[in-house]
Coordinates of C-alpha atoms in Angstrom, one line a residue:
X1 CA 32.7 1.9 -23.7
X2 CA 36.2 1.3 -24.2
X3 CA 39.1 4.7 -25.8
X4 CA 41.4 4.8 -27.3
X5 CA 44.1 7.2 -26.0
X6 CA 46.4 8.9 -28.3
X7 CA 49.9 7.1 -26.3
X8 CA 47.9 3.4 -27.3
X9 CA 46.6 2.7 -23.6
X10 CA 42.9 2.2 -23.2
X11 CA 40.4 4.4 -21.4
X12 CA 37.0 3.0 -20.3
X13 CA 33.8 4.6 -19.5
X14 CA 31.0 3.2 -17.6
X15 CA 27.8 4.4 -15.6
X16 CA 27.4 3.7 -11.8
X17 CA 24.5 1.1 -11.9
X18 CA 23.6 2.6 -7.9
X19 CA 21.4 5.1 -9.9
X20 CA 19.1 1.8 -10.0
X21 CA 20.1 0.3 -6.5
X22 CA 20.0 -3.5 -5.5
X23 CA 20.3 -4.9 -2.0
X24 CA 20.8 -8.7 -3.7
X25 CA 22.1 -10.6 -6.6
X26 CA 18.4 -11.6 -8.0
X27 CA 18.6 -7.5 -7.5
X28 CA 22.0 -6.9 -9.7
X29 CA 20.4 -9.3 -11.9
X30 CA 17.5 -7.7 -12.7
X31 CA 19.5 -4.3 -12.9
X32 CA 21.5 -5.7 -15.9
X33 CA 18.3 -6.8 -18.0
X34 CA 16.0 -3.6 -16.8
X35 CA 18.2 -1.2 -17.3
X36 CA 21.8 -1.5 -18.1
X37 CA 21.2 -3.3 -21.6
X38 CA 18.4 -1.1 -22.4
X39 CA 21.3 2.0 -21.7
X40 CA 23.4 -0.1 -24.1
X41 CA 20.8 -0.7 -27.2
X42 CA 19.9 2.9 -27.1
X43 CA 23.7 3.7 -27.4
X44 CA 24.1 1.5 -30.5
X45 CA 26.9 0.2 -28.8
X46 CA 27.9 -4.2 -29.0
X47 CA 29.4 -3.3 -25.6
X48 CA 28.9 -1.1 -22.7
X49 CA 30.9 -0.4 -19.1
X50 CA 29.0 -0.7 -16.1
X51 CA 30.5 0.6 -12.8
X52 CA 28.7 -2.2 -10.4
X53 CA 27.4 -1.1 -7.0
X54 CA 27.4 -4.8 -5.2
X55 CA 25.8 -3.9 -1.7
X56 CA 26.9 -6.0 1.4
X57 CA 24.0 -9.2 1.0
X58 CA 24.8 -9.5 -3.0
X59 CA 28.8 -9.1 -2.6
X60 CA 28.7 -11.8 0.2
X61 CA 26.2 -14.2 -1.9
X62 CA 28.9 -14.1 -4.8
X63 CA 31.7 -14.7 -2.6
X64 CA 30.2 -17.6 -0.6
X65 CA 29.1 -19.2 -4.4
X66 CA 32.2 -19.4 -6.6
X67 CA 28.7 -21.0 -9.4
X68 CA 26.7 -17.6 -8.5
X69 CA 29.7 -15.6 -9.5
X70 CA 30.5 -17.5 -12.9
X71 CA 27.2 -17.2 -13.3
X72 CA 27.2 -13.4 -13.3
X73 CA 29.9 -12.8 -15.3
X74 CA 28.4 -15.2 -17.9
X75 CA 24.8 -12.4 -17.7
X76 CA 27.2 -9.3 -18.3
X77 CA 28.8 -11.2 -21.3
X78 CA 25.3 -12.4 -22.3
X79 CA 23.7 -8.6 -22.4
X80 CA 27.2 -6.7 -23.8
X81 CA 28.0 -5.9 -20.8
X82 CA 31.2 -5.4 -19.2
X83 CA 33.1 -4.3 -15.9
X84 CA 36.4 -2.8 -15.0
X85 CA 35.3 -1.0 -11.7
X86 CA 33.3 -1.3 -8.3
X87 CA 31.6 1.7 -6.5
X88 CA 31.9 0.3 -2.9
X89 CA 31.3 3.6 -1.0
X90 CA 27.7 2.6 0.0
X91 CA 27.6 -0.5 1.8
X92 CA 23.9 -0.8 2.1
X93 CA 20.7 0.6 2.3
X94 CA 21.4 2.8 -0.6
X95 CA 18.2 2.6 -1.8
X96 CA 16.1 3.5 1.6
X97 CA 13.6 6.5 1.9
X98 CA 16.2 8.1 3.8
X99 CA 19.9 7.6 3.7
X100 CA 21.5 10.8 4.6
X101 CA 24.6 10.1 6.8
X102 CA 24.0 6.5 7.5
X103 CA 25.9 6.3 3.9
X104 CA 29.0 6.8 5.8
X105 CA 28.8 3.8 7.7
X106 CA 30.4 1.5 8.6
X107 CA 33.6 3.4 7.5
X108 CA 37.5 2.8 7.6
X109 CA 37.7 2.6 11.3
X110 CA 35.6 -0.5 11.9
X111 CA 36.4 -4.4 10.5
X112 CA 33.3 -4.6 8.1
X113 CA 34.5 -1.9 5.8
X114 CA 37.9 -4.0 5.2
X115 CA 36.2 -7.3 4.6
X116 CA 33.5 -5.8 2.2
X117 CA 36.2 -3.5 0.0
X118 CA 38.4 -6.9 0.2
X119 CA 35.1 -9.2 -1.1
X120 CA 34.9 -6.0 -3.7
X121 CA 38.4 -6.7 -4.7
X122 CA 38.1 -10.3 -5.2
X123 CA 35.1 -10.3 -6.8
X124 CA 36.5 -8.0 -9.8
X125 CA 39.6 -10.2 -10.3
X126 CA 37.1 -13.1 -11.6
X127 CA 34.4 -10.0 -13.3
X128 CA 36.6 -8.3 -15.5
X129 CA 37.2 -9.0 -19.1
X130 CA 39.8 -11.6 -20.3
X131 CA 41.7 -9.0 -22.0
X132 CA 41.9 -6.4 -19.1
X133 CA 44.4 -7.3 -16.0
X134 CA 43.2 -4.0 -14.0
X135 CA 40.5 -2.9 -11.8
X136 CA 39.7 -0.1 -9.2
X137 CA 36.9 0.1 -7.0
X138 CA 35.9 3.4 -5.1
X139 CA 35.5 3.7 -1.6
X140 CA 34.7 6.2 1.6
X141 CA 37.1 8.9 2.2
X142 CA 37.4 7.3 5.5
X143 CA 34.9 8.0 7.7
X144 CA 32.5 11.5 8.3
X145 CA 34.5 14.2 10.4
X146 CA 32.5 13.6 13.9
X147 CA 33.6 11.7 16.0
X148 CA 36.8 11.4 14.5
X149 CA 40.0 11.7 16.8
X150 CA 43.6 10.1 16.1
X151 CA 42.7 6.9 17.8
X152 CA 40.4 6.7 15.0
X153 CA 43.0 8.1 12.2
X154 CA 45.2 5.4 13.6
X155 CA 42.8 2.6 13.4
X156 CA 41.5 3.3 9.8
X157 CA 45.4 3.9 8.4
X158 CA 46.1 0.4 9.9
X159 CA 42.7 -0.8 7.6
X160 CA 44.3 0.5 4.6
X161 CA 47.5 -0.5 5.3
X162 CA 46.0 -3.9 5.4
X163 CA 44.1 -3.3 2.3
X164 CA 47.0 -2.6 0.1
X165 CA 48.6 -5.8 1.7
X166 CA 45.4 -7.8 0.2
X167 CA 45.5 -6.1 -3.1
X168 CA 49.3 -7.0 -3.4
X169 CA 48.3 -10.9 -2.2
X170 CA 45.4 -10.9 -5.1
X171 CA 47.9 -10.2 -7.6
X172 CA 50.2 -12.3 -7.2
X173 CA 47.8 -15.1 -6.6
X174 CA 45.2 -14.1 -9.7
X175 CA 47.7 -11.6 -12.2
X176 CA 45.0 -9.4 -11.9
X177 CA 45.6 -5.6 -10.3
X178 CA 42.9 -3.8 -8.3
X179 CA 43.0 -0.4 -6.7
X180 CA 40.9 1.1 -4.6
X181 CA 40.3 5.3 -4.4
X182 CA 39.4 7.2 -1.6
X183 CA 36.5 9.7 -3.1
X184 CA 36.8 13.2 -1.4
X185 CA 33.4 14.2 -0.3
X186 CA 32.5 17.4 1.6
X187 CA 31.9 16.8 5.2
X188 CA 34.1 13.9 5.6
X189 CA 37.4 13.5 7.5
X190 CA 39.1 14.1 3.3
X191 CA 36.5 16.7 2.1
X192 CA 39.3 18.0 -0.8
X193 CA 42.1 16.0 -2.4
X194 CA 44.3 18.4 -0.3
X195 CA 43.0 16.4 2.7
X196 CA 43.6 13.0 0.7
X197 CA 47.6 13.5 0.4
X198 CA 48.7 12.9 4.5
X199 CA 46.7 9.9 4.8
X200 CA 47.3 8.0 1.5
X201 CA 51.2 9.4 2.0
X202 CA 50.6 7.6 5.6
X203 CA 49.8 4.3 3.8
X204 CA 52.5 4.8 1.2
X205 CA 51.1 2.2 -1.3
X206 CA 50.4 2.7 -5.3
X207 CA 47.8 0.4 -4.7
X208 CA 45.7 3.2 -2.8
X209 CA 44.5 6.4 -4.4
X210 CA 42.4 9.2 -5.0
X211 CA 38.8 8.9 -6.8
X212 CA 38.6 11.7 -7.9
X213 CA 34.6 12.7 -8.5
X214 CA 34.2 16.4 -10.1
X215 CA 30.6 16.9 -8.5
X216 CA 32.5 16.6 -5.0
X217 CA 35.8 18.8 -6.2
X218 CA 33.4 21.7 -7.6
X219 CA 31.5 21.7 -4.2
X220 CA 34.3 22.5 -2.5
X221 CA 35.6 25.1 -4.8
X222 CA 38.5 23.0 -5.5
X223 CA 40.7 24.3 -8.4
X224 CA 41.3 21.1 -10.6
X225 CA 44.3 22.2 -11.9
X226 CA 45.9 22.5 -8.3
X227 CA 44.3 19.5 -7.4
X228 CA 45.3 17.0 -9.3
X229 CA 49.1 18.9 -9.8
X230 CA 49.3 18.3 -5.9
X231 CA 48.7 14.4 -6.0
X232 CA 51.1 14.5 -9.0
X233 CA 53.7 15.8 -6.7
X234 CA 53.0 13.4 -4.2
X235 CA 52.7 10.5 -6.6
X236 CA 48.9 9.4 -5.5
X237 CA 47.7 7.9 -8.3
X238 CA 44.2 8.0 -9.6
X239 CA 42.6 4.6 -9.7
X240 CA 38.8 6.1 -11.3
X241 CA 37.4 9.1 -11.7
X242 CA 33.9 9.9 -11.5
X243 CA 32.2 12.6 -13.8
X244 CA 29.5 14.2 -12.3
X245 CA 28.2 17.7 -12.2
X246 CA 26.9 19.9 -8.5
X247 CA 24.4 22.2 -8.3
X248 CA 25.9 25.9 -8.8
X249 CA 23.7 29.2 -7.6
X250 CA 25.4 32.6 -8.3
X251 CA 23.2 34.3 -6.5
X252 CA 22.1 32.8 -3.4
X253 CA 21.1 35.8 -1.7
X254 CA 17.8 36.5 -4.4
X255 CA 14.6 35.2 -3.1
X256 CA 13.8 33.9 -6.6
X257 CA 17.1 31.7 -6.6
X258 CA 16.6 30.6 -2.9
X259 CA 13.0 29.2 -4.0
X260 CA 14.4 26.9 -7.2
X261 CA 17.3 25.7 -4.7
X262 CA 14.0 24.4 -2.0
X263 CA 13.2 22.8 -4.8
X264 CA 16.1 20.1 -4.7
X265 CA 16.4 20.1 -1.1
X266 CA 14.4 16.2 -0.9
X267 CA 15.0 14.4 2.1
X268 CA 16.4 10.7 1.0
X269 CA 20.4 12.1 0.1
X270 CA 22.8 14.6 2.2
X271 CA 23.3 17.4 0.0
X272 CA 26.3 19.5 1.5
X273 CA 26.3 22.9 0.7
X274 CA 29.5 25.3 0.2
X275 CA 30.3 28.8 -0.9
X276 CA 33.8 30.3 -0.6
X277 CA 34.5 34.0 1.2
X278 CA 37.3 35.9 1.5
X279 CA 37.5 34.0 4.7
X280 CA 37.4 30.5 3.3
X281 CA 35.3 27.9 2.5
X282 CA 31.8 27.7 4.4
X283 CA 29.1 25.1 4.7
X284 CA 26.4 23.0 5.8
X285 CA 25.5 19.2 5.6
X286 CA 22.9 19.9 3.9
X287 CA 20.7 21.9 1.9
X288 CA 17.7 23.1 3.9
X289 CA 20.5 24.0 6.8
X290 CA 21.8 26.6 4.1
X291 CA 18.2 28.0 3.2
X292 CA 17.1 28.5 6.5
X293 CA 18.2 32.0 8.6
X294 CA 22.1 32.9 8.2
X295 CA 23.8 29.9 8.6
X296 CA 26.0 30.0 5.1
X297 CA 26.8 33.6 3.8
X298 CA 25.0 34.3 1.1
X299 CA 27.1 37.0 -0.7
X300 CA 29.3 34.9 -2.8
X301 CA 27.9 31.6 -5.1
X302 CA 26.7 28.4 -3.6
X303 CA 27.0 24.9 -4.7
X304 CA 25.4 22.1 -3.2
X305 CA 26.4 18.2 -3.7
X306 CA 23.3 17.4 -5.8
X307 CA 24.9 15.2 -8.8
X308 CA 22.6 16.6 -11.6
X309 CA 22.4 15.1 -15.0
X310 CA 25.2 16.1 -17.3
X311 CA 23.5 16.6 -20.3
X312 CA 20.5 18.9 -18.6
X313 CA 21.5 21.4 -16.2
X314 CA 19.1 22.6 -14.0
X315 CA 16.8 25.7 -15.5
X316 CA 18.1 29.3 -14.5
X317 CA 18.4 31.3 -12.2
X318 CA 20.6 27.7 -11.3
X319 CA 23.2 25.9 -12.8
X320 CA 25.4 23.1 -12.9
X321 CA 29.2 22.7 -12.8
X322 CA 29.4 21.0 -15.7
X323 CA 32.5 23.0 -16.4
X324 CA 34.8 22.2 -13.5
X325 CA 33.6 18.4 -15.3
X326 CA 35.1 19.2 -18.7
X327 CA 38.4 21.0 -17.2
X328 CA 39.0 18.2 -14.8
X329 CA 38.8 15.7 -17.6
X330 CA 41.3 17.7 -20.1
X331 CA 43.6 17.2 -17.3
X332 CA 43.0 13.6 -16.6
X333 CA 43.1 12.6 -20.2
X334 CA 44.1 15.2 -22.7
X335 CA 47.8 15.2 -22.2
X336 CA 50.5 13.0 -23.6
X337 CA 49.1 10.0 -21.2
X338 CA 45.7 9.7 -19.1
X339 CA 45.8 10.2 -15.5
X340 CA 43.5 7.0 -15.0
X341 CA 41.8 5.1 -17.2
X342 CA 38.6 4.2 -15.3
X343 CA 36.1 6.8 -15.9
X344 CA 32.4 6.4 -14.3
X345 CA 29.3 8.6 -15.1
X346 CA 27.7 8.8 -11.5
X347 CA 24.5 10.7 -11.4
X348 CA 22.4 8.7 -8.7
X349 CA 19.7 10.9 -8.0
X350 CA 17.7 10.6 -11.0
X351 CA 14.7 10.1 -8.5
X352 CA 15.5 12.7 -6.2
X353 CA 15.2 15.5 -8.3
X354 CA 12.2 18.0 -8.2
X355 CA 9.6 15.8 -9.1
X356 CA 8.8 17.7 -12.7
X357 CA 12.4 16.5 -13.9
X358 CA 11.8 12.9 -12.7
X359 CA 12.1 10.2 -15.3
X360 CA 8.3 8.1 -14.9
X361 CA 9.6 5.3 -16.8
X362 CA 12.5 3.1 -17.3
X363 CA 12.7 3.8 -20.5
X364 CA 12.8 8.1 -19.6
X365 CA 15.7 6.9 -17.6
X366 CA 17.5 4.8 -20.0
X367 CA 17.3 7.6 -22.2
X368 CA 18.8 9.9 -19.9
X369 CA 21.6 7.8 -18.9
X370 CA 22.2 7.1 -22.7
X371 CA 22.1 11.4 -23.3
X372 CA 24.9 11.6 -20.5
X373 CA 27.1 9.2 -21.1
X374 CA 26.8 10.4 -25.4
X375 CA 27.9 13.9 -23.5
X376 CA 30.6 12.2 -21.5
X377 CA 31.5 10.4 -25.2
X378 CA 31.7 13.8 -27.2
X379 CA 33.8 15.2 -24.2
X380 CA 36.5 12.1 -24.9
X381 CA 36.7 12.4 -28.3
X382 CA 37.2 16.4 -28.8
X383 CA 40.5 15.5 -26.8
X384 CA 41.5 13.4 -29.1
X385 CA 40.4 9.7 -27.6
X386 CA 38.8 7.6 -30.5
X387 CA 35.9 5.6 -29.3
X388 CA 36.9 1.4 -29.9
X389 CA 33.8 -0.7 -30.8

């Protein structure tokens, strides 16, 4: 879904297709025909953004077959279809029983995460539109905080040093301009976009950024309007942002409030869990840590990194932070000129919520994922974007 923004640049919205993940490209194939296009028809839409998750085996098929990759981009055209981003945080495996911390891996300090985010890069110069000449694709905030010592800092600043050296190369060679975003994420060597501004400043490159995903910043009680005027002072851009919601308890220490937070405490995803004292910010890695005896104050609100749907917040006594979503995005995109102009919906745990709120069907999901992104819509055009056909 393509904006337009009051200065005449162009603001895109997609969903994250790793809400229906696929290890290989008969995989991403099926994705587009299953699900995406359905998500498009029940928008009404001739054309509809995808964020594509392209998982180590399919990235490396479409590489390794310049015919596979033509081919591709011939099926998004085919099913109105488009892409101006790549989420390449998970590398693999996303769609395991259990994936918990392994999502983390391999991260910025070993080779395989720099050759997969440079396929990524590659592979969107030759899948975006002929009229768009810019791309972004997400990544790790560099690597989860244990064991993490400045041997390691120095090896992953000298992979993103190298990164931005390859995104400059593919320019030049294609006319076609990817960046790539660190995504904060709670628990990770950059939790908050605070942590984000030594190492990007480190690497010095407009090419490397920030993704900023409002689930993640509301998690960490992370005041968007300090945020994001902190990376304006140190000129980080914003390649994508991803709008997404956490889950928000404002009472944590009620036994009726403890009991509907069990309920989304599944054991496939890490879902961090923070609350801020008077002493600071406080947490677990993950939910049932928080629940069980005293190991996260329970005197001031929680909020645990469970990306719920946008459109249906969780029934009290919980909530969602759906409004740190809609401040976050006045900022990025309501002023004189956006922020970015890659904007993904990225709720991927559809499944793993309490089974009652499960979609049983594709069709349940599709309709879903067509309610939040007519949400995400709505939100774009009360700030004065006008939606482009």
């Amino acid at each position: 879904m393509r904006f337009r923004h009051p200065d005449g640049s162009t603001v895109h919205l997609a969903y994250c297709t790793n809400v229906h993940p696929a290890e290989t490209l008969d995989g991403v194939l099926a994705q587009l025909r299953d699900h995406c296009e359905p998500v498009r028809r029940r928008l009404g839409r001739d054309r509809l953004g995808i964020g594509l998750w392209l998982a180590r085996d399919a990235a490396r098929s479409l590489v390794a077959d310049p015919a596979a990759l033509r081919a591709l981009r011939a099926e998004l055209d085919r099913r109105g279809l488009e892409v101006v981003t790549l989420n390449g945080f998970p590398y693999e495996g996303f769609g395991a029983d259990e994936v918990k911390y392994r999502v983390y891996q391999p991260d910025w300090t070993r080779p395989e995460r720099l050759a997969h985010t440079t396929d990524l890069a590659r592979l969107l110069t030759s899948l975006l539109p002929d009229d768009i000449t810019e791309g972004s694709v997400s990544t790790l905030p560099i690597a989860w905080r244990t064991p993490y010592d400045p041997r390691a800092a120095d090896t992953a600043r000298s992979a993103l040093t190298s990164l931005a050296e390859r995104l400059d190369a593919l320019e030049e060679l294609t006319g076609r301009s990817v960046r790539v975003g660190l995504e904060p994420e709670p628990g990770c060597t950059v939790e908050t976009v605070a942590d984000a501004i030594a190492p990007l400043a480190a690497v010095a490159s407009p090419r490397i950024g920030v993704c900023l995903d409002t689930c993640h910043l509301a998690t960490s009680f992370e005041d968007p309007h300090t945020a994001l005027a902190a990376l304006g002072t140190a000129g980080i851009p914003i390649p994508k942002a991803q709008l997404s919601a956490a889950l928000h308890a404002e009472h944590p220490h009620l036994p009726e409030v403890r009991e509907a937070l069990a309920a989304f405490a599944e054991p496939r995803f890490l879902h961090q869990t923070r609350t801020l004292t008077a002493a600071g910010l406080r947490g677990t890695d993950d939910l049932p840590e928080a629940l069980t005896g005293d190991a996260l104050p329970d005197s001031t609100p929680w909020r645990a990194h469970f990306h719920v749907p946008l459109h249906a917040p969780p029934e009290p006594p919980l909530t969602s932070t759906l409004p740190v979503l809609r401040e976050s995005l006045a900022l990025l995109v309501g002023g004189p000129h956006p922020r970015t102009r890659h904007l993904e919906v990225e709720t991927y745990t559809w499944q793993a919520l309490p089974p009652e709120r499960r979609p049983r069907t594709r069709a349940r999901l599709a309709d879903g994922i067509a309610a939040e992104l007519t949400l995400a819509r709505d939100l774009l055009t009360d700030l004065g974007l006008k939606e482009l056909p």
